[in-house]
Coordinates of C-alpha atoms in Angstrom, one line a residue:
Chain O
X1 CA 58.4 -53.8 159.3
X2 CA 57.6 -52.0 156.1
X3 CA 61.0 -50.3 156.2
X4 CA 62.9 -53.6 156.5
X5 CA 60.9 -54.9 153.5
X6 CA 61.9 -51.8 151.5
X7 CA 65.6 -52.2 152.3
X8 CA 65.4 -55.8 151.4
X9 CA 63.7 -55.0 148.1
X10 CA 66.3 -52.4 147.3
X11 CA 69.2 -54.7 148.2
X12 CA 67.8 -57.6 146.2
X13 CA 66.7 -55.7 143.1
X14 CA 68.4 -56.5 139.8
X15 CA 68.7 -52.8 139.1
X16 CA 70.8 -52.4 142.3
X17 CA 72.9 -55.3 141.1
X18 CA 73.5 -53.8 137.7
X19 CA 74.4 -50.5 139.3
X20 CA 76.9 -52.2 141.6
X21 CA 78.4 -54.2 138.7
X22 CA 78.8 -50.9 136.8
X23 CA 80.6 -49.2 139.7
X24 CA 82.8 -52.2 140.4
X25 CA 83.7 -52.5 136.7
X26 CA 84.5 -48.8 136.5
X27 CA 86.5 -48.7 139.7
X28 CA 88.4 -51.9 138.8
X29 CA 89.4 -50.4 135.5
X30 CA 90.7 -47.3 137.2
X31 CA 92.4 -49.4 139.9
X32 CA 94.6 -51.3 137.4
X33 CA 96.0 -48.0 136.1
X34 CA 96.4 -46.2 139.4
X35 CA 97.8 -48.7 142.0
X36 CA 96.9 -52.3 141.3
X37 CA 98.8 -53.6 144.3
X38 CA 96.9 -51.8 147.0
X39 CA 93.7 -50.7 145.3
X40 CA 91.9 -54.0 145.4
X41 CA 92.6 -54.5 149.1
X42 CA 91.1 -51.3 150.3
X43 CA 88.1 -51.5 152.6
X44 CA 86.0 -49.4 150.1
X45 CA 86.5 -51.9 147.4
X46 CA 85.8 -54.9 149.6
X47 CA 82.6 -53.2 150.8
X48 CA 81.5 -52.9 147.2
X49 CA 82.2 -56.6 146.6
X50 CA 80.3 -57.4 149.8
X51 CA 77.3 -55.4 148.6
X52 CA 77.3 -57.2 145.3
X53 CA 77.4 -60.5 147.2
X54 CA 74.4 -59.5 149.4
X55 CA 72.5 -58.3 146.3
X56 CA 73.2 -61.5 144.4
X57 CA 72.4 -63.7 147.4
X58 CA 69.1 -62.0 148.1
X59 CA 68.2 -62.0 144.4
X60 CA 69.0 -65.7 144.1
X61 CA 66.8 -66.4 147.2
X62 CA 63.9 -64.5 145.6
X63 CA 64.3 -66.3 142.4
X64 CA 64.4 -69.7 144.2
X65 CA 61.2 -69.0 146.1
X66 CA 59.5 -67.7 143.0
X67 CA 60.6 -70.8 141.1
X68 CA 59.3 -73.1 143.8
X69 CA 55.9 -71.3 143.8
X70 CA 55.5 -71.6 140.0
X71 CA 56.6 -75.2 140.0
X72 CA 54.3 -76.2 142.8
X73 CA 51.4 -74.9 140.8
X74 CA 52.4 -77.6 138.4
X75 CA 51.7 -75.8 135.2
X76 CA 55.3 -74.8 134.2
X77 CA 56.5 -75.5 130.7
X78 CA 59.7 -77.3 130.0
X79 CA 61.4 -74.3 128.4
X80 CA 60.6 -72.2 131.5
X81 CA 62.1 -74.9 133.8
X82 CA 65.2 -75.2 131.7
X83 CA 65.7 -71.4 131.6
X84 CA 65.2 -70.9 135.3
X85 CA 67.3 -73.8 136.5
X86 CA 70.3 -72.8 134.4
X87 CA 70.0 -69.2 135.6
X88 CA 69.7 -70.2 139.2
X89 CA 72.7 -72.5 138.8
X90 CA 74.9 -69.9 137.4
X91 CA 73.9 -67.2 139.9
X92 CA 74.2 -69.6 142.9
X93 CA 77.6 -70.5 141.5
X94 CA 78.8 -66.9 141.7
X95 CA 77.4 -66.6 145.2
X96 CA 79.3 -69.7 146.3
X97 CA 82.5 -68.4 144.6
X98 CA 82.1 -65.2 146.6
X99 CA 81.4 -67.1 149.8
X100 CA 84.6 -69.1 149.2
X101 CA 86.5 -65.8 148.7
X102 CA 85.2 -64.4 151.9
X103 CA 86.1 -67.6 153.9
X104 CA 89.6 -67.3 152.4
X105 CA 89.9 -63.6 153.2
X106 CA 89.2 -64.4 156.9
X107 CA 90.7 -67.8 157.4
X108 CA 93.0 -68.4 154.5
X109 CA 96.8 -68.2 155.0
X110 CA 99.5 -67.8 152.5
X111 CA 103.2 -67.1 153.1
X112 CA 106.4 -67.3 151.0
X113 CA 109.3 -69.0 152.7
X114 CA 112.9 -69.1 151.7
X115 CA 114.5 -72.5 152.3
X116 CA 118.2 -73.1 151.6
X117 CA 119.0 -76.5 150.0
X118 CA 119.5 -78.9 152.8
X119 CA 117.4 -77.0 155.4
X120 CA 114.1 -77.9 157.0
X121 CA 111.0 -76.0 158.0
X122 CA 108.1 -76.9 160.2
X123 CA 104.7 -75.7 158.9
X124 CA 103.6 -74.9 162.4
X125 CA 106.2 -72.1 162.4
X126 CA 104.7 -70.6 159.3
X127 CA 101.0 -70.9 159.5
X128 CA 98.3 -72.1 161.9
X129 CA 97.6 -75.7 161.2
X130 CA 96.1 -78.6 163.0
X131 CA 98.5 -81.1 161.5
X132 CA 101.9 -79.6 161.4
X133 CA 104.7 -81.4 159.6
X134 CA 108.4 -80.9 159.0
X135 CA 109.6 -80.5 155.4
X136 CA 113.2 -80.8 154.2
X137 CA 114.4 -79.3 150.9
X138 CA 116.9 -82.0 149.7
X139 CA 117.7 -80.4 146.4
X140 CA 116.6 -77.5 144.2
X141 CA 117.0 -78.2 140.5
X142 CA 116.5 -76.1 137.3
X143 CA 115.8 -78.1 134.1
X144 CA 117.1 -76.3 131.1
X145 CA 116.3 -76.2 127.3
X146 CA 119.2 -76.5 124.9
X147 CA 119.5 -72.7 124.7
X148 CA 119.9 -72.3 128.4
X149 CA 116.3 -71.0 129.1
X150 CA 114.6 -72.7 132.1
X151 CA 112.1 -75.4 131.4
X152 CA 111.2 -76.3 135.0
X153 CA 112.0 -75.3 138.6
X154 CA 111.9 -78.3 140.9
X155 CA 112.2 -78.5 144.7
X156 CA 112.9 -82.0 145.8
X157 CA 111.5 -82.3 149.3
X158 CA 111.0 -85.0 152.0
X159 CA 108.5 -85.1 154.7
X160 CA 108.9 -87.3 157.8
X161 CA 105.8 -89.3 158.6
X162 CA 106.1 -91.4 161.8
X163 CA 109.2 -93.4 161.0
X164 CA 109.0 -93.2 157.3
X165 CA 110.6 -90.5 155.1
X166 CA 108.4 -89.7 152.0
X167 CA 109.9 -87.9 149.0
X168 CA 108.0 -85.5 146.8
X169 CA 108.8 -82.9 144.2
X170 CA 107.3 -79.5 143.9
X171 CA 107.5 -77.7 140.6
X172 CA 105.7 -74.9 138.7
X173 CA 102.1 -76.1 138.0
X174 CA 102.6 -79.1 140.3
X175 CA 102.1 -78.0 143.9
X176 CA 102.4 -80.4 146.8
X177 CA 99.2 -81.2 148.7
X178 CA 99.7 -82.5 152.2
X179 CA 97.7 -82.4 155.4
X180 CA 95.4 -79.6 154.2
X181 CA 98.3 -77.5 153.1
X182 CA 99.6 -76.7 149.6
X183 CA 103.1 -75.8 148.8
X184 CA 104.0 -74.1 145.5
X185 CA 107.2 -73.4 143.7
X186 CA 107.4 -69.7 143.9
X187 CA 111.0 -68.6 143.0
X188 CA 114.6 -69.3 143.9
X189 CA 118.0 -67.8 144.4
X190 CA 121.5 -68.5 145.6
X191 CA 123.7 -68.3 148.7
X192 CA 127.4 -68.0 148.1
X193 CA 129.9 -70.1 150.1
X194 CA 133.0 -68.1 151.2
X195 CA 136.3 -69.1 152.7
X196 CA 138.6 -66.7 154.4
X197 CA 141.6 -66.9 156.9
X198 CA 140.2 -63.8 158.7
X199 CA 136.4 -63.6 158.7
X200 CA 135.0 -61.6 161.6
X201 CA 131.9 -63.8 161.9
X202 CA 133.7 -67.1 161.4
X203 CA 130.4 -69.0 161.7
X204 CA 129.0 -67.4 158.6
X205 CA 130.2 -69.2 155.5
X206 CA 126.9 -68.9 153.5
X207 CA 126.3 -65.4 152.3
X208 CA 123.3 -63.9 150.6
X209 CA 123.5 -61.4 147.7
X210 CA 123.9 -57.9 149.0
X211 CA 125.5 -58.8 152.2
X212 CA 128.7 -57.2 153.6
X213 CA 131.6 -59.2 155.0
X214 CA 133.9 -57.8 157.8
X215 CA 137.3 -59.1 158.9
X216 CA 139.4 -59.2 162.1
X217 CA 142.7 -57.7 160.8
X218 CA 141.4 -55.0 158.5
X219 CA 138.7 -52.3 158.4
X220 CA 138.1 -53.0 154.8
X221 CA 134.9 -54.9 153.8
X222 CA 133.7 -57.0 150.9
X223 CA 130.2 -56.5 149.6
X224 CA 128.9 -59.5 147.7
X225 CA 126.8 -57.8 145.1
X226 CA 125.5 -60.6 142.9
X227 CA 126.0 -64.1 141.6
X228 CA 125.8 -64.4 137.9
X229 CA 125.4 -67.9 136.6
X230 CA 126.2 -67.1 132.9
X231 CA 128.2 -64.0 132.6
X232 CA 128.4 -62.2 129.3
X233 CA 129.8 -58.7 128.9
X234 CA 127.0 -57.7 126.6
X235 CA 124.4 -58.4 129.3
X236 CA 126.3 -56.3 131.9
X237 CA 125.2 -57.3 135.4
X238 CA 122.4 -59.5 134.2
X239 CA 123.0 -63.2 133.5
X240 CA 122.7 -64.2 129.9
X241 CA 120.8 -67.3 130.9
X242 CA 120.0 -69.0 134.2
X243 CA 122.2 -72.0 133.4
X244 CA 125.6 -71.8 135.1
X245 CA 127.7 -71.8 131.9
X246 CA 130.0 -69.1 133.0
X247 CA 129.5 -68.4 136.7
X248 CA 131.0 -65.2 138.1
X249 CA 130.6 -63.3 141.3
X250 CA 130.4 -59.5 141.3
X251 CA 131.7 -57.9 144.5
X252 CA 133.0 -54.6 145.8
X253 CA 135.9 -53.8 148.1
X254 CA 135.2 -51.0 150.5
X255 CA 137.0 -48.9 153.1
X256 CA 134.3 -47.5 155.4
X257 CA 131.8 -45.7 153.1
X258 CA 134.3 -45.5 150.2
X259 CA 134.3 -48.0 147.4
X260 CA 137.8 -49.0 146.5
X261 CA 136.9 -51.1 143.5
X262 CA 134.5 -53.6 141.9
X263 CA 135.6 -57.0 140.9
X264 CA 134.4 -60.0 138.9
X265 CA 135.6 -63.3 140.6
X266 CA 135.6 -66.9 139.5
X267 CA 135.1 -69.6 142.1
X268 CA 138.2 -70.4 144.1
X269 CA 139.9 -67.2 142.9
X270 CA 141.8 -65.6 145.7
X271 CA 140.7 -62.0 146.4
X272 CA 143.3 -60.0 148.3
X273 CA 141.4 -57.7 150.8
X274 CA 144.4 -56.4 152.6
X275 CA 148.1 -57.4 153.5
X276 CA 147.1 -60.3 155.8
X277 CA 143.5 -60.9 154.7
X278 CA 142.2 -62.8 151.7
X279 CA 138.9 -64.4 150.7
X280 CA 137.6 -66.9 148.1
X281 CA 134.1 -67.6 146.9
X282 CA 134.1 -71.4 146.8
X283 CA 130.7 -72.4 145.5
X284 CA 127.0 -71.5 145.5
X285 CA 124.1 -73.3 147.2
X286 CA 120.6 -72.6 145.8
X287 CA 117.6 -71.8 147.9
X288 CA 114.0 -72.2 146.9
X289 CA 111.1 -70.0 147.8
X290 CA 107.9 -72.0 148.4
X291 CA 104.4 -70.5 148.9
X292 CA 102.8 -72.3 151.8
X293 CA 99.1 -72.0 151.7
X294 CA 95.9 -73.1 153.3
X295 CA 92.5 -72.1 151.9
X296 CA 89.5 -73.4 153.8
X297 CA 87.2 -71.7 151.4
X298 CA 88.6 -73.4 148.3
X299 CA 86.1 -76.2 148.2
X300 CA 83.2 -73.7 148.2
X301 CA 84.7 -71.7 145.3
X302 CA 85.3 -75.0 143.5
X303 CA 81.7 -76.2 143.8
X304 CA 80.6 -72.6 142.9
X305 CA 82.7 -72.5 139.8
X306 CA 81.4 -75.9 138.6
X307 CA 77.8 -74.8 139.1
X308 CA 78.6 -71.5 137.4
X309 CA 80.2 -73.2 134.4
X310 CA 77.4 -75.8 134.0
X311 CA 74.7 -73.2 134.4
X312 CA 76.2 -70.8 131.9
X313 CA 76.8 -73.6 129.3
X314 CA 73.3 -74.9 129.7
X315 CA 71.8 -71.4 129.3
X316 CA 74.0 -70.7 126.3
X317 CA 73.4 -73.9 124.4
X318 CA 69.9 -74.9 125.3
X319 CA 68.1 -71.6 126.2
X320 CA 69.7 -68.6 124.5
X321 CA 70.2 -70.2 121.0
X322 CA 66.6 -71.2 120.5
X323 CA 65.0 -69.2 117.7
X324 CA 63.0 -66.7 119.6
X325 CA 61.1 -65.7 116.5
X326 CA 58.8 -68.8 117.0
X327 CA 57.3 -67.0 119.9
X328 CA 58.0 -69.3 122.8
X329 CA 57.5 -66.8 125.5
X330 CA 58.6 -67.8 128.9
X331 CA 56.1 -67.8 131.7
X332 CA 56.6 -66.0 134.9
X333 CA 60.3 -65.4 134.6
X334 CA 62.6 -63.0 132.8
X335 CA 61.9 -62.7 129.1
X336 CA 64.8 -61.6 126.9
X337 CA 62.8 -61.8 123.7
X338 CA 61.9 -58.7 121.8
X339 CA 60.8 -60.0 118.4
Chain J
X1 CA 111.1 -71.0 105.5
X2 CA 111.4 -67.6 107.0
X3 CA 110.4 -66.0 103.7
X4 CA 107.4 -68.3 103.4
X5 CA 106.1 -67.3 106.8
X6 CA 106.5 -63.6 106.1
X7 CA 104.9 -64.0 102.7
X8 CA 102.0 -65.8 104.1
X9 CA 101.4 -63.2 106.8
X10 CA 101.6 -60.3 104.3
X11 CA 99.4 -62.0 101.7
X12 CA 96.8 -62.8 104.3
X13 CA 96.8 -59.2 105.5
X14 CA 96.4 -58.0 101.9
X15 CA 93.6 -60.5 101.1
X16 CA 91.7 -59.4 104.2
X17 CA 92.1 -55.8 103.1
X18 CA 90.9 -56.5 99.6
X19 CA 88.0 -58.6 100.9
X20 CA 87.0 -55.6 103.0
X21 CA 87.0 -53.3 99.9
X22 CA 85.0 -55.9 97.9
X23 CA 82.4 -56.2 100.6
X24 CA 82.2 -52.4 100.8
X25 CA 81.7 -52.0 97.0
X26 CA 79.4 -55.1 96.8
X27 CA 77.2 -53.9 99.7
X28 CA 76.9 -50.4 97.9
X29 CA 75.4 -52.4 95.1
X30 CA 77.7 -50.8 92.5
X31 CA 78.7 -54.1 91.0
X32 CA 78.0 -57.7 92.1
X33 CA 81.3 -58.2 94.0
X34 CA 79.8 -60.1 97.0
X35 CA 80.5 -63.6 95.8
X36 CA 84.1 -62.5 95.0
X37 CA 84.4 -60.9 98.5
X38 CA 83.2 -64.2 100.1
X39 CA 85.7 -66.1 98.0
X40 CA 88.5 -63.8 98.9
X41 CA 87.6 -64.1 102.6
X42 CA 87.7 -67.9 102.3
X43 CA 91.2 -67.8 100.6
X44 CA 92.5 -65.4 103.3
X45 CA 91.1 -67.7 106.0
X46 CA 92.9 -70.6 104.3
X47 CA 96.2 -68.6 104.4
X48 CA 95.6 -67.6 108.0
X49 CA 95.1 -71.3 108.8
X50 CA 98.2 -72.2 106.9
X51 CA 100.3 -69.9 109.1
X52 CA 98.8 -71.5 112.2
X53 CA 99.4 -75.0 110.8
X54 CA 103.1 -74.3 109.9
X55 CA 103.7 -72.8 113.3
X56 CA 102.1 -75.8 115.0
X57 CA 104.2 -78.3 113.0
X58 CA 107.4 -76.2 113.5
X59 CA 106.9 -75.7 117.3
X60 CA 105.4 -79.1 118.0
X61 CA 102.8 -77.5 120.2
X62 CA 99.4 -75.7 119.8
X63 CA 99.8 -72.1 118.7
X64 CA 98.4 -70.6 121.9
X65 CA 101.5 -69.4 123.8
X66 CA 102.0 -65.7 123.0
X67 CA 100.4 -62.6 121.6
X68 CA 101.4 -63.3 118.0
X69 CA 99.8 -66.8 118.0
X70 CA 96.8 -65.3 119.7
X71 CA 96.3 -62.7 117.0
X72 CA 96.5 -65.4 114.3
X73 CA 93.8 -67.5 116.1
X74 CA 91.7 -64.4 117.1
X75 CA 91.5 -63.3 113.4
X76 CA 90.9 -66.8 112.2
X77 CA 87.9 -67.4 114.5
X78 CA 86.5 -63.9 113.9
X79 CA 86.4 -64.4 110.1
X80 CA 85.2 -68.1 110.4
X81 CA 82.3 -67.0 112.6
X82 CA 81.4 -64.2 110.3
X83 CA 81.4 -66.5 107.3
X84 CA 79.1 -68.9 109.1
X85 CA 76.9 -65.9 110.1
X86 CA 76.8 -64.7 106.4
X87 CA 75.6 -68.0 105.1
X88 CA 73.2 -68.7 108.0
X89 CA 71.6 -65.3 108.2
X90 CA 72.0 -64.4 104.5
X91 CA 73.5 -61.0 105.5
X92 CA 76.6 -59.6 103.8
X93 CA 76.3 -56.1 105.3
X94 CA 78.7 -56.7 108.2
X95 CA 81.3 -58.1 105.8
X96 CA 83.0 -54.7 105.3
X97 CA 83.5 -54.0 109.0
X98 CA 84.4 -57.5 110.0
X99 CA 87.0 -57.7 107.3
X100 CA 88.3 -54.3 108.2
X101 CA 88.7 -55.3 111.9
X102 CA 90.4 -58.5 110.8
X103 CA 92.8 -56.5 108.6
X104 CA 93.6 -54.2 111.5
X105 CA 94.2 -57.2 113.8
X106 CA 96.6 -58.7 111.3
X107 CA 98.3 -55.4 110.8
X108 CA 99.2 -55.5 114.5
X109 CA 101.7 -58.3 113.6
X110 CA 104.1 -56.3 111.5
X111 CA 103.5 -53.2 113.7
X112 CA 103.9 -54.7 117.2
X113 CA 105.4 -58.1 116.9
X114 CA 107.3 -58.7 113.6
X115 CA 110.0 -60.5 115.5
X116 CA 107.6 -63.3 116.4
X117 CA 106.8 -64.3 112.8
X118 CA 110.0 -66.4 112.6
X119 CA 110.8 -66.9 116.2
X120 CA 109.5 -69.8 118.2
X121 CA 110.6 -69.5 121.9
X122 CA 110.7 -72.2 124.4
X123 CA 107.7 -72.6 126.7
X124 CA 108.3 -71.2 130.1
X125 CA 107.5 -73.3 133.2
X126 CA 104.4 -71.4 134.2
X127 CA 102.8 -72.1 130.8
X128 CA 103.4 -75.9 130.9
X129 CA 100.0 -77.0 131.9
X130 CA 97.0 -78.8 130.3
X131 CA 94.9 -75.9 131.4
X132 CA 96.6 -73.6 128.9
X133 CA 94.7 -75.0 125.9
X134 CA 91.2 -74.7 127.3
X135 CA 91.9 -71.3 128.9
X136 CA 93.2 -69.7 125.7
X137 CA 90.9 -71.4 123.2
X138 CA 87.8 -70.2 125.2
X139 CA 89.3 -66.7 125.4
X140 CA 89.8 -66.7 121.6
X141 CA 86.3 -67.8 120.8
X142 CA 84.9 -65.2 123.2
X143 CA 87.0 -62.4 121.7
X144 CA 86.0 -63.4 118.2
X145 CA 82.3 -63.6 119.1
X146 CA 82.5 -60.1 120.6
X147 CA 84.3 -58.8 117.5
X148 CA 81.5 -60.2 115.2
X149 CA 78.8 -58.9 117.6
X150 CA 80.4 -55.4 117.6
X151 CA 80.5 -55.4 113.8
X152 CA 76.8 -56.1 113.6
X153 CA 76.0 -53.6 116.3
X154 CA 78.0 -50.9 114.5
X155 CA 76.1 -51.5 111.3
X156 CA 72.8 -51.4 113.1
X157 CA 73.6 -48.1 114.7
X158 CA 74.9 -46.7 111.5
X159 CA 71.7 -47.7 109.6
X160 CA 69.4 -47.1 112.5
X161 CA 67.7 -50.4 111.9
X162 CA 67.7 -53.1 114.6
X163 CA 66.5 -56.1 112.8
X164 CA 69.6 -58.1 113.7
X165 CA 69.3 -57.6 117.4
X166 CA 68.4 -61.2 117.9
X167 CA 71.6 -62.3 116.3
X168 CA 73.6 -59.8 118.3
X169 CA 72.1 -61.2 121.4
X170 CA 72.9 -64.8 120.6
X171 CA 76.4 -64.0 119.5
X172 CA 77.0 -62.0 122.7
X173 CA 75.8 -64.9 124.8
X174 CA 78.2 -67.2 123.0
X175 CA 81.0 -64.7 123.8
X176 CA 79.8 -64.2 127.3
X177 CA 79.6 -68.0 128.1
X178 CA 83.1 -68.7 126.6
X179 CA 84.6 -65.7 128.4
X180 CA 83.1 -66.9 131.6
X181 CA 84.6 -70.4 131.0
X182 CA 87.9 -68.8 130.1
X183 CA 88.0 -66.8 133.3
X184 CA 87.0 -69.7 135.6
X185 CA 89.4 -72.2 133.8
X186 CA 92.1 -69.5 134.1
X187 CA 91.3 -69.2 137.8
X188 CA 91.6 -73.0 138.3
X189 CA 94.9 -72.9 136.5
X190 CA 96.1 -69.9 138.5
X191 CA 95.3 -71.7 141.8
X192 CA 97.6 -74.5 140.6
X193 CA 100.4 -72.4 139.2
X194 CA 100.5 -69.4 141.6
X195 CA 98.6 -70.6 144.6
X196 CA 95.9 -68.0 144.1
X197 CA 92.8 -68.2 141.9
X198 CA 92.4 -64.5 141.7
X199 CA 95.2 -61.9 142.1
X200 CA 93.7 -58.7 140.6
X201 CA 96.4 -59.0 137.9
X202 CA 95.7 -56.4 135.1
X203 CA 94.7 -59.1 132.6
X204 CA 92.3 -60.7 135.1
X205 CA 90.8 -57.4 136.1
X206 CA 90.3 -56.2 132.5
X207 CA 88.8 -59.6 131.6
X208 CA 86.4 -59.0 134.6
X209 CA 85.6 -55.5 133.3
X210 CA 84.8 -57.0 129.9
X211 CA 82.7 -59.7 131.5
X212 CA 80.8 -57.0 133.5
X213 CA 80.0 -54.9 130.4
X214 CA 78.4 -57.9 128.7
X215 CA 76.7 -59.0 131.9
X216 CA 75.1 -55.6 132.1
X217 CA 74.1 -55.8 128.4
X218 CA 72.4 -59.2 129.0
X219 CA 70.6 -58.0 132.1
X220 CA 69.4 -54.8 130.5
X221 CA 68.3 -56.6 127.4
X222 CA 64.8 -57.2 128.8
X223 CA 64.0 -53.5 129.3
X224 CA 62.4 -52.0 126.3
X225 CA 64.2 -48.6 126.6
X226 CA 67.5 -50.4 126.6
X227 CA 67.0 -52.2 123.3
X228 CA 68.0 -50.6 120.0
X229 CA 70.9 -48.2 119.8
X230 CA 71.8 -48.1 123.6
X231 CA 72.2 -51.9 123.8
X232 CA 74.3 -51.9 120.6
X233 CA 76.5 -49.1 121.9
X234 CA 77.2 -51.3 124.9
X235 CA 78.2 -54.2 122.6
X236 CA 80.7 -51.9 120.8
X237 CA 82.0 -50.5 124.1
X238 CA 82.5 -54.1 125.3
X239 CA 84.6 -54.9 122.2
X240 CA 86.8 -51.8 122.7
X241 CA 87.5 -53.1 126.2
X242 CA 88.3 -56.5 124.7
X243 CA 90.8 -54.9 122.5
X244 CA 92.3 -53.0 125.5
X245 CA 92.3 -56.2 127.5
X246 CA 94.4 -57.8 124.8
X247 CA 96.7 -55.0 123.4
X248 CA 96.5 -52.4 126.2
X249 CA 97.3 -54.8 129.0
X250 CA 100.0 -56.7 127.0
X251 CA 101.8 -53.5 126.0
X252 CA 101.0 -50.9 128.7
X253 CA 100.4 -52.7 132.0
X254 CA 102.8 -55.4 133.2
X255 CA 101.7 -58.2 135.3
X256 CA 101.5 -62.0 135.7
X257 CA 100.2 -62.4 132.1
X258 CA 103.3 -60.9 130.5
X259 CA 104.0 -63.5 127.8
X260 CA 103.8 -61.2 124.7

């Protein structure tokens, strides 16, 4: 029994917590420089966070029981109460934020999904959900400033509910909340509509950037490299702005592995592939990328963050800024004063 | 208008530098320059405010959207807090170092972002949120408090007297509380904008590292052997990390916070 007590004491000690914080801080700093995308998802790092969580949890439990003992004796001063309650609130807040994070790590789901304007998805196909629903992207719109820079990206969607069709718009900073799921505007792109007298895969008229088109009567192929909404020579293969002021399509004509040439086409401009084969790019259709997310731990993190903010503000304004020179030593608890 | 903006920036820079020199000479007790130093700092602060005011009027929004605007606010609050401290604590000793730090902060404008002095870009969709103001203002107050605390800590270590430890502690708590608010408010905003409240983005991670350094300072504060020079070194280390979180992350590590 003594051994369990020793382990508990070690795990709940503030010195252990400080040490863990130091290690986590040091490793995080190194992680941002080395490999930020993978580093923070390694088991070692997660184990460190878990240890901190255990330490903080035990430490908070100790402080609560100590607090109850002192208060039940009924001799505690107001300053002591104020100090202990604010400290407990902010530490409990952090514990709850970490619990929320753990719940999210095990039960949270988040996926990016590409939906072409006009298409529908069913949330049941993307994530596990009790209340699946079907979402249609009616339109994807970019609002522009006068200079052509984007001011908002908006996906106009509709969700069928029983016999009613409800319309919503999802834009940056304005996610859709529906049936325990959130949908965020993540990014967007374009599909190019092609017309040809000779397409091998005649079903395929919407082509994504980077795809290659083959034909029946020739071995030559067309690679659709990129759609440029606002072409300007000075910007090369990048669009000057996202606004379609001067739309062009960059493509290459190939024979097997060999590239015969690169072209810059307008919409409806006929591209001669071979004697009997031609092709035109007729228009573009945008697609939107939505992040579909469910986070069952979010409410815990939310309560935790409110407790944390209230606790820390209380401590800052009503505890720490008292003039400690007047010698109001705190009873029982931590004493920061050294004057 | 362009010339006025530039003139204002360079005069403010010059005034902060002269104020630093006046504080230095005044504190050395050669001549009584301290009232003049205080006056110069006030005028520089006024010029700094004027730059912010003109920018707010010209852009029609709060000046909290990019690195340049952040530097203007960061310096403004650092000097403002110092001047309050000087009057409240009756201590002019930190004037030299605080004015020097302010000068260097302002110097980063012509060195790293001269283009921004007269350029007001449009607000990108991700930044169009009511959370922006509270997230950035709390960060500015935190950074400024850490700057002032580091100035006082530096002076204490240099002079090997630790009579201002109580002030350092209270200023660090102010920075720590506002940094905490900034991180949490930023997380709430990130949840709304990106769908994740924490992404281990370089800015987030370095803000957390900063937070950890000051958290350690506050926890160690009760141990007798951690008071004095060790604690003050931690306050300075914290501010160096603050500077890296701002300049280093903006210019060396790319991530979700690339708005500079």
